[in-house]
């Protein structure tokens, strides 16, 4: 047998396992101390009632001869694609329903999309970055070019002529830094991609957190984006679907290679061959998210996480710790105090406060000296964590 040798070159996935192991060790050593996780990358609010009702109704339908459904269309049921297209119309973005392709989430889509590009395609992505973009390219033997995201550029790198890439990943708002490009900055990326004949893989998994009407929610609000960008979307953070699994990817029909090949055709072809679609029940639940009631329920959950983020932000300000993000994304990107490394700061917060964070260096070299905190815990736990942090002032 011959394996894909690139798998052996992958860095060990030590970030979250080391965080978990260190937390476990601490718990065993100090069983009386309570631990609060400000490292949670998963939602904690339950599904909106309207979504649960849709799940129940669809499950009942599946148990009756008349309404039972087997295989559905690989790209998703038309009623869900149309509901999403209507959502975009309200943003001023006009999409045909078959430009929206339903999937089981943004993680799968961001990696599966690589199937439709040349093996030798060159890739650019931020450092620090959502590790999936990096690992899926390393698996193909590609060494990406890194776009350096640092405090000097507010963790929002912009295009320049040193970037030579066929595929450019943009995560906006960004994981792990929590920052968000504005309209002018995204326009620069779109113009650059079009000049270079590159494609932007635009991960909008956190778009629901954007809290400013002047910021674009979709890259297609930017002129020319339909000619160069694929938008990857997820209901995970938007509507609490991390366990239910549903997302969608938009591949506009205007997006074509120089030779005129449609990427929408390629992606549909890929999905029809390798994927049998998201379950009927889950698609009905997703449809409920895009109703008026669904959209207002998810706003309540997002407001809940935002309150946590504001509290953590205010606490960091009192401590005088510099941070980025936390407004248009569920992540705060915090400069470690006293020039600590990411792991020193992790140990310090665990020892002194029983707080678990995510060391920034786990997301790339430029993440060294930073930690990531999230607003996903409960308000009670977040408030308790903030009280503990404030006690550090008195030390
Ligand atoms: N994209 C980014 C940037 C993420 O941070 C995550 C999850 O944390 C995902 C995608 C995964 O989304 P999904 O649950 O839809 O697979």
Coordinates of C-alpha atoms and ligand atoms in Angstrom, one line a residue:
X1 CA 0.0 0.0 0.0
X2 CA 1.1 3.6 -0.6
X3 CA -0.2 6.3 1.6
X4 CA -0.4 10.1 0.9
X5 CA 3.1 11.0 2.3
X6 CA 2.0 14.6 3.0
X7 CA -0.1 13.3 6.0
X8 CA 3.2 12.4 7.7
X9 CA 4.5 15.9 7.4
X10 CA 1.5 17.4 9.2
X11 CA 2.3 19.1 12.5
X12 CA 0.8 17.2 15.4
X13 CA -2.6 18.6 16.4
X14 CA -1.3 19.5 19.8
X15 CA -3.0 22.8 20.5
X16 CA -6.4 21.7 21.8
X17 CA -5.1 18.3 23.1
X18 CA -2.4 20.1 25.1
X19 CA -4.9 22.6 26.4
X20 CA -7.2 19.7 27.5
X21 CA -4.3 17.8 29.1
X22 CA -3.0 20.8 31.0
X23 CA -6.5 21.5 32.2
X24 CA -7.0 17.9 33.4
X25 CA -3.7 17.9 35.2
X26 CA -4.6 21.1 37.0
X27 CA -8.0 19.6 38.0
X28 CA -6.4 16.5 39.4
X29 CA -3.8 18.6 41.3
X30 CA -6.3 21.1 42.7
X31 CA -9.7 19.3 42.8
X32 CA -11.2 22.0 45.0
X33 CA -10.5 24.8 42.4
X34 CA -13.2 25.5 39.9
X35 CA -12.2 26.0 36.3
X36 CA -13.8 28.4 33.8
X37 CA -13.3 27.9 30.1
X38 CA -12.9 31.1 28.1
X39 CA -11.5 28.9 25.4
X40 CA -14.8 27.5 24.2
X41 CA -15.1 27.5 20.4
X42 CA -18.6 26.0 20.4
X43 CA -21.9 27.7 21.0
X44 CA -23.7 27.2 24.4
X45 CA -27.2 28.6 23.6
X46 CA -29.7 26.0 22.6
X47 CA -31.5 26.0 19.2
X48 CA -34.4 28.5 18.8
X49 CA -37.8 27.1 19.4
X50 CA -38.9 27.6 15.8
X51 CA -36.0 25.4 14.7
X52 CA -36.9 22.7 17.2
X53 CA -40.6 22.8 16.0
X54 CA -39.4 22.4 12.4
X55 CA -37.2 19.4 13.4
X56 CA -40.2 17.8 15.1
X57 CA -42.5 18.3 12.2
X58 CA -40.0 17.0 9.7
X59 CA -39.3 14.0 11.8
X60 CA -43.0 13.2 11.9
X61 CA -43.2 13.5 8.1
X62 CA -40.3 11.0 7.8
X63 CA -42.4 8.4 9.7
X64 CA -45.4 8.5 7.3
X65 CA -45.7 6.9 3.9
X66 CA -47.2 10.0 2.3
X67 CA -44.5 12.4 3.4
X68 CA -41.4 10.2 3.7
X69 CA -38.3 11.5 1.9
X70 CA -35.4 9.5 0.7
X71 CA -32.4 11.0 -1.2
X72 CA -32.8 14.7 -1.8
X73 CA -31.1 16.9 -4.4
X74 CA -27.3 16.8 -3.7
X75 CA -27.1 20.6 -3.7
X76 CA -30.0 21.0 -1.3
X77 CA -33.8 21.4 -1.5
X78 CA -34.9 24.3 -3.7
X79 CA -37.1 25.8 -0.8
X80 CA -34.0 26.1 1.4
X81 CA -31.8 27.6 -1.4
X82 CA -34.6 30.0 -2.2
X83 CA -35.0 31.0 1.5
X84 CA -31.3 31.8 1.6
X85 CA -31.4 33.7 -1.7
X86 CA -34.2 35.9 -0.2
X87 CA -32.0 36.6 2.9
X88 CA -29.3 37.9 0.5
X89 CA -31.8 40.0 -1.5
X90 CA -32.4 41.9 1.8
X91 CA -28.6 42.7 1.8
X92 CA -28.9 44.0 -1.8
X93 CA -27.2 40.8 -3.2
X94 CA -29.0 39.0 -6.0
X95 CA -28.3 35.3 -6.3
X96 CA -29.9 32.6 -8.3
X97 CA -31.0 29.7 -6.0
X98 CA -28.6 27.3 -7.8
X99 CA -25.6 29.6 -6.9
X100 CA -26.3 28.5 -3.3
X101 CA -25.2 24.9 -2.5
X102 CA -26.2 23.4 0.8
X103 CA -23.7 21.3 2.8
X104 CA -23.0 19.9 6.2
X105 CA -20.9 22.9 7.2
X106 CA -18.1 25.3 6.5
X107 CA -15.3 23.0 7.6
X108 CA -16.1 20.4 5.0
X109 CA -16.8 23.0 2.3
X110 CA -13.6 24.9 2.9
X111 CA -11.5 21.8 2.4
X112 CA -13.6 20.0 -0.2
X113 CA -13.5 23.0 -2.5
X114 CA -9.8 22.3 -3.0
X115 CA -10.9 19.3 -5.2
X116 CA -11.9 21.7 -8.1
X117 CA -8.5 23.5 -8.3
X118 CA -5.2 22.4 -9.9
X119 CA -2.9 20.3 -7.7
X120 CA -0.2 22.8 -8.3
X121 CA -2.3 25.9 -7.4
X122 CA -0.6 28.3 -5.1
X123 CA -2.3 29.4 -1.9
X124 CA -2.1 32.4 0.4
X125 CA -3.6 32.6 3.9
X126 CA -3.2 34.7 7.0
X127 CA -0.9 33.9 9.9
X128 CA -2.5 33.4 12.5
X129 CA -5.2 31.4 10.8
X130 CA -8.0 28.9 11.3
X131 CA -5.9 25.7 11.2
X132 CA -8.2 23.8 8.8
X133 CA -7.0 26.0 5.8
X134 CA -3.4 25.2 6.5
X135 CA -3.7 21.5 7.2
X136 CA -5.9 20.7 4.2
X137 CA -3.3 22.4 2.0
X138 CA -0.4 20.6 3.7
X139 CA -2.3 17.3 3.0
X140 CA -2.0 18.1 -0.7
X141 CA 1.7 18.9 -0.4
X142 CA 1.2 22.6 -0.8
X143 CA 3.2 25.2 1.2
X144 CA 1.1 28.3 1.5
X145 CA 2.3 31.8 1.4
X146 CA 1.5 33.5 4.7
X147 CA -0.1 37.0 4.9
X148 CA 1.3 38.4 8.1
X149 CA -1.4 39.6 10.4
X150 CA 0.2 41.6 13.2
X151 CA -0.6 44.4 15.6
X152 CA 1.0 46.8 13.0
X153 CA -1.7 46.1 10.4
X154 CA -4.4 45.5 13.1
X155 CA -4.3 41.8 12.1
X156 CA -5.9 42.7 8.8
X157 CA -3.3 42.2 6.0
X158 CA -3.9 43.9 2.7
X159 CA -2.8 42.8 -0.8
X160 CA 0.5 43.7 -2.2
X161 CA 2.5 42.7 -5.2
X162 CA 4.6 40.2 -3.3
X163 CA 1.5 37.9 -3.0
X164 CA 1.5 35.3 -5.8
X165 CA -1.4 33.0 -5.2
X166 CA -4.2 31.3 -7.2
X167 CA -6.3 30.8 -4.1
X168 CA -6.5 33.4 -1.3
X169 CA -8.3 32.5 1.9
X170 CA -10.0 35.4 3.8
X171 CA -11.9 34.6 7.0
X172 CA -14.0 37.6 7.8
X173 CA -14.7 38.3 10.7
X174 CA -11.6 36.4 11.5
X175 CA -10.9 33.4 13.7
X176 CA -8.8 33.7 15.8
X177 CA -8.2 37.5 15.9
X178 CA -11.9 38.6 16.0
X179 CA -11.1 41.5 13.6
X180 CA -13.2 42.5 10.6
X181 CA -12.3 44.1 7.2
X182 CA -14.3 47.1 6.1
X183 CA -15.8 47.7 2.7
X184 CA -12.7 49.6 1.3
X185 CA -10.3 46.9 2.5
X186 CA -12.4 44.1 1.0
X187 CA -12.6 46.1 -2.3
X188 CA -8.8 46.1 -2.3
X189 CA -8.8 42.3 -2.0
X190 CA -11.4 41.9 -4.7
X191 CA -9.6 44.2 -7.1
X192 CA -6.4 42.4 -6.4
X193 CA -7.9 38.9 -7.0
X194 CA -9.4 40.0 -10.3
X195 CA -6.1 41.6 -11.5
X196 CA -4.2 38.4 -10.5
X197 CA -6.9 36.0 -11.8
X198 CA -7.1 34.5 -8.4
X199 CA -10.0 33.1 -6.4
X200 CA -10.9 34.3 -2.9
X201 CA -12.2 31.6 -0.6
X202 CA -14.2 33.8 1.7
X203 CA -15.2 32.2 5.0
X204 CA -18.1 34.1 6.5
X205 CA -18.8 31.6 9.3
X206 CA -18.9 34.6 11.8
X207 CA -20.7 37.1 9.6
X208 CA -23.8 37.0 11.9
X209 CA -21.7 38.8 14.6
X210 CA -21.1 41.9 12.4
X211 CA -22.5 44.7 14.5
X212 CA -22.1 47.8 12.2
X213 CA -24.4 48.5 9.2
X214 CA -21.5 50.1 7.3
X215 CA -19.6 46.8 7.3
X216 CA -20.4 44.3 4.5
X217 CA -22.0 41.0 5.7
X218 CA -21.4 39.3 2.4
X219 CA -18.4 39.7 0.1
X220 CA -20.9 40.1 -2.7
X221 CA -21.8 43.5 -1.4
X222 CA -18.4 44.4 -2.9
X223 CA -18.2 45.4 -6.6
X224 CA -16.7 42.7 -8.7
X225 CA -16.8 40.0 -6.0
X226 CA -19.1 37.7 -8.0
X227 CA -16.3 37.4 -10.6
X228 CA -13.7 36.3 -8.1
X229 CA -15.0 35.0 -4.8
X230 CA -16.6 31.9 -3.3
X231 CA -18.4 32.6 0.0
X232 CA -18.5 29.8 2.6
X233 CA -21.3 30.1 5.2
X234 CA -22.3 28.2 8.2
X235 CA -25.3 27.9 10.5
X236 CA -23.1 26.7 13.3
X237 CA -22.3 29.9 15.1
X238 CA -25.2 31.8 13.5
X239 CA -28.0 29.5 14.7
X240 CA -26.4 27.0 17.1
X241 CA -26.1 24.2 14.4
X242 CA -22.7 23.0 15.5
X243 CA -24.2 19.6 16.5
X244 CA -27.0 19.6 13.9
X245 CA -24.7 20.4 10.9
X246 CA -25.7 22.7 8.0
X247 CA -24.0 25.3 6.0
X248 CA -23.9 26.5 2.4
X249 CA -21.4 27.8 -0.2
X250 CA -22.1 30.4 -2.8
X251 CA -20.4 29.9 -6.1
X252 CA -21.6 32.7 -8.5
X253 CA -22.1 31.7 -12.1
X254 CA -20.1 34.8 -13.1
X255 CA -17.0 33.1 -11.6
X256 CA -15.2 31.5 -14.5
X257 CA -11.7 30.6 -15.4
X258 CA -9.9 32.6 -18.1
X259 CA -10.9 29.8 -20.5
X260 CA -14.6 30.3 -19.5
X261 CA -15.1 27.2 -17.3
X262 CA -17.8 27.8 -14.7
X263 CA -16.7 27.1 -11.1
X264 CA -20.4 26.7 -10.1
X265 CA -20.6 23.9 -12.6
X266 CA -17.4 22.3 -11.2
X267 CA -18.6 22.6 -7.6
X268 CA -22.0 21.1 -8.4
X269 CA -20.3 18.3 -10.3
X270 CA -18.0 17.6 -7.3
X271 CA -20.9 17.6 -4.8
X272 CA -23.2 15.4 -7.0
X273 CA -20.4 12.8 -7.2
X274 CA -19.0 12.8 -3.7
X275 CA -21.9 14.0 -1.5
X276 CA -25.5 12.9 -1.0
X277 CA -26.9 16.0 0.6
X278 CA -27.9 17.2 4.0
X279 CA -30.8 15.3 5.7
X280 CA -34.3 16.5 5.0
X281 CA -34.9 17.1 8.7
X282 CA -31.9 19.3 9.1
X283 CA -32.7 21.3 5.9
X284 CA -36.2 22.0 7.3
X285 CA -34.6 23.2 10.5
X286 CA -32.3 25.4 8.5
X287 CA -35.3 26.8 6.5
X288 CA -36.8 27.8 9.9
X289 CA -33.7 29.9 10.7
X290 CA -34.4 32.1 7.7
X291 CA -38.0 32.9 8.7
X292 CA -38.7 36.2 10.5
X293 CA -39.1 34.4 13.8
X294 CA -35.9 32.4 13.3
X295 CA -33.9 35.4 12.5
X296 CA -35.1 37.3 15.5
X297 CA -34.5 34.3 17.8
X298 CA -30.9 34.0 16.6
X299 CA -30.3 37.7 17.2
X300 CA -31.3 37.1 20.9
X301 CA -28.6 34.4 21.2
X302 CA -26.0 36.6 19.5
X303 CA -26.9 39.4 21.8
X304 CA -26.2 37.0 24.7
X305 CA -22.7 36.3 23.5
X306 CA -22.1 40.0 22.8
X307 CA -22.9 40.8 26.4
X308 CA -20.2 38.3 27.5
X309 CA -17.7 39.9 25.0
X310 CA -18.4 43.4 26.3
X311 CA -17.9 42.2 29.8
X312 CA -14.6 40.6 29.0
X313 CA -13.5 43.6 27.0
X314 CA -14.3 46.0 29.8
X315 CA -12.4 43.8 32.2
X316 CA -9.3 43.7 30.0
X317 CA -9.4 47.5 29.7
X318 CA -9.4 47.8 33.5
X319 CA -6.4 45.5 33.6
X320 CA -4.7 47.6 30.9
X321 CA -4.3 44.5 28.7
X322 CA -4.2 45.3 25.0
X323 CA -6.7 43.4 22.9
X324 CA -8.2 43.2 19.4
X325 CA -11.5 42.0 18.1
X326 CA -14.5 41.0 20.3
X327 CA -16.9 43.4 18.6
X328 CA -17.8 41.8 15.2
X329 CA -16.8 38.3 16.2
X330 CA -17.0 36.0 19.3
X331 CA -13.3 36.2 19.8
X332 CA -11.0 38.5 21.7
X333 CA -7.3 38.5 20.7
X334 CA -5.4 39.5 23.8
X335 CA -1.7 40.6 24.0
X336 CA -0.1 38.6 26.9
X337 CA 0.8 40.9 29.8
X338 CA 4.4 41.3 30.8
X339 CA 5.6 40.0 27.5
X340 CA 4.7 36.4 28.4
X341 CA 4.7 33.8 25.7
X342 CA 1.3 32.4 24.8
X343 CA 1.9 29.2 26.8
X344 CA 3.3 31.1 29.8
X345 CA 0.1 33.2 29.8
X346 CA -2.0 30.1 29.5
X347 CA -0.3 28.6 32.6
X348 CA -0.5 32.0 34.5
X349 CA -4.3 32.3 33.9
X350 CA -4.9 28.7 34.9
X351 CA -2.8 28.9 38.0
X352 CA -3.9 32.3 39.2
X353 CA -7.5 32.4 38.1
X354 CA -8.5 28.8 37.1
X355 CA -9.3 30.3 33.6
X356 CA -8.6 28.3 30.4
X357 CA -7.7 30.3 27.3
X358 CA -6.4 29.3 23.9
X359 CA -2.7 30.1 23.3
X360 CA -2.4 32.2 20.2
X361 CA 0.8 30.6 19.0
X362 CA -1.3 27.5 18.1
X363 CA -2.8 29.5 15.2
X364 CA 0.6 30.4 13.7
X365 CA 3.9 32.1 14.5
X366 CA 2.4 35.6 14.6
X367 CA 0.1 34.3 17.3
X368 CA 3.0 34.1 19.8
X369 CA 2.6 36.4 22.8
X370 CA -1.2 36.4 22.3
X371 CA -4.1 34.4 23.7
X372 CA -7.7 33.9 22.4
X373 CA -10.7 34.3 24.6
X374 CA -14.3 33.7 23.6
X375 CA -17.7 34.9 24.5
X376 CA -19.3 31.5 24.2
X377 CA -19.5 30.5 27.9
X378 CA -22.6 31.3 30.0
X379 CA -23.0 34.8 31.3
X380 CA -22.7 33.6 34.9
X381 CA -19.4 31.8 34.2
X382 CA -18.1 34.8 32.2
X383 CA -18.9 37.2 35.0
X384 CA -17.2 34.9 37.5
X385 CA -14.1 34.7 35.2
X386 CA -14.0 38.5 34.9
X387 CA -14.1 38.9 38.7
X388 CA -11.2 36.5 39.0
X389 CA -9.3 38.4 36.4
X390 CA -9.8 41.7 38.2
X391 CA -8.3 40.2 41.3
X392 CA -5.0 40.1 39.4
X393 CA -4.9 43.9 39.6
X394 CA -4.4 43.7 43.3
X395 CA -1.5 41.2 43.1
Ligands
LIG1 N1 -14.7 28.4 9.6 C1 -14.2 29.0 10.7 C2 -13.3 30.2 10.5 C3 -14.4 28.4 12.0 O1 -13.8 29.0 13.0 C4 -15.2 27.3 12.1 C5 -15.4 26.6 13.4 O2 -15.0 27.0 14.4 C6 -15.7 26.7 10.9 C7 -15.4 27.3 9.7 C8 -16.5 25.4 11.0 O3 -17.8 25.6 10.7 P1 -18.8 24.4 10.6 O4 -19.3 24.1 12.0 O5 -19.9 25.0 9.7 O6 -18.1 23.3 10.0

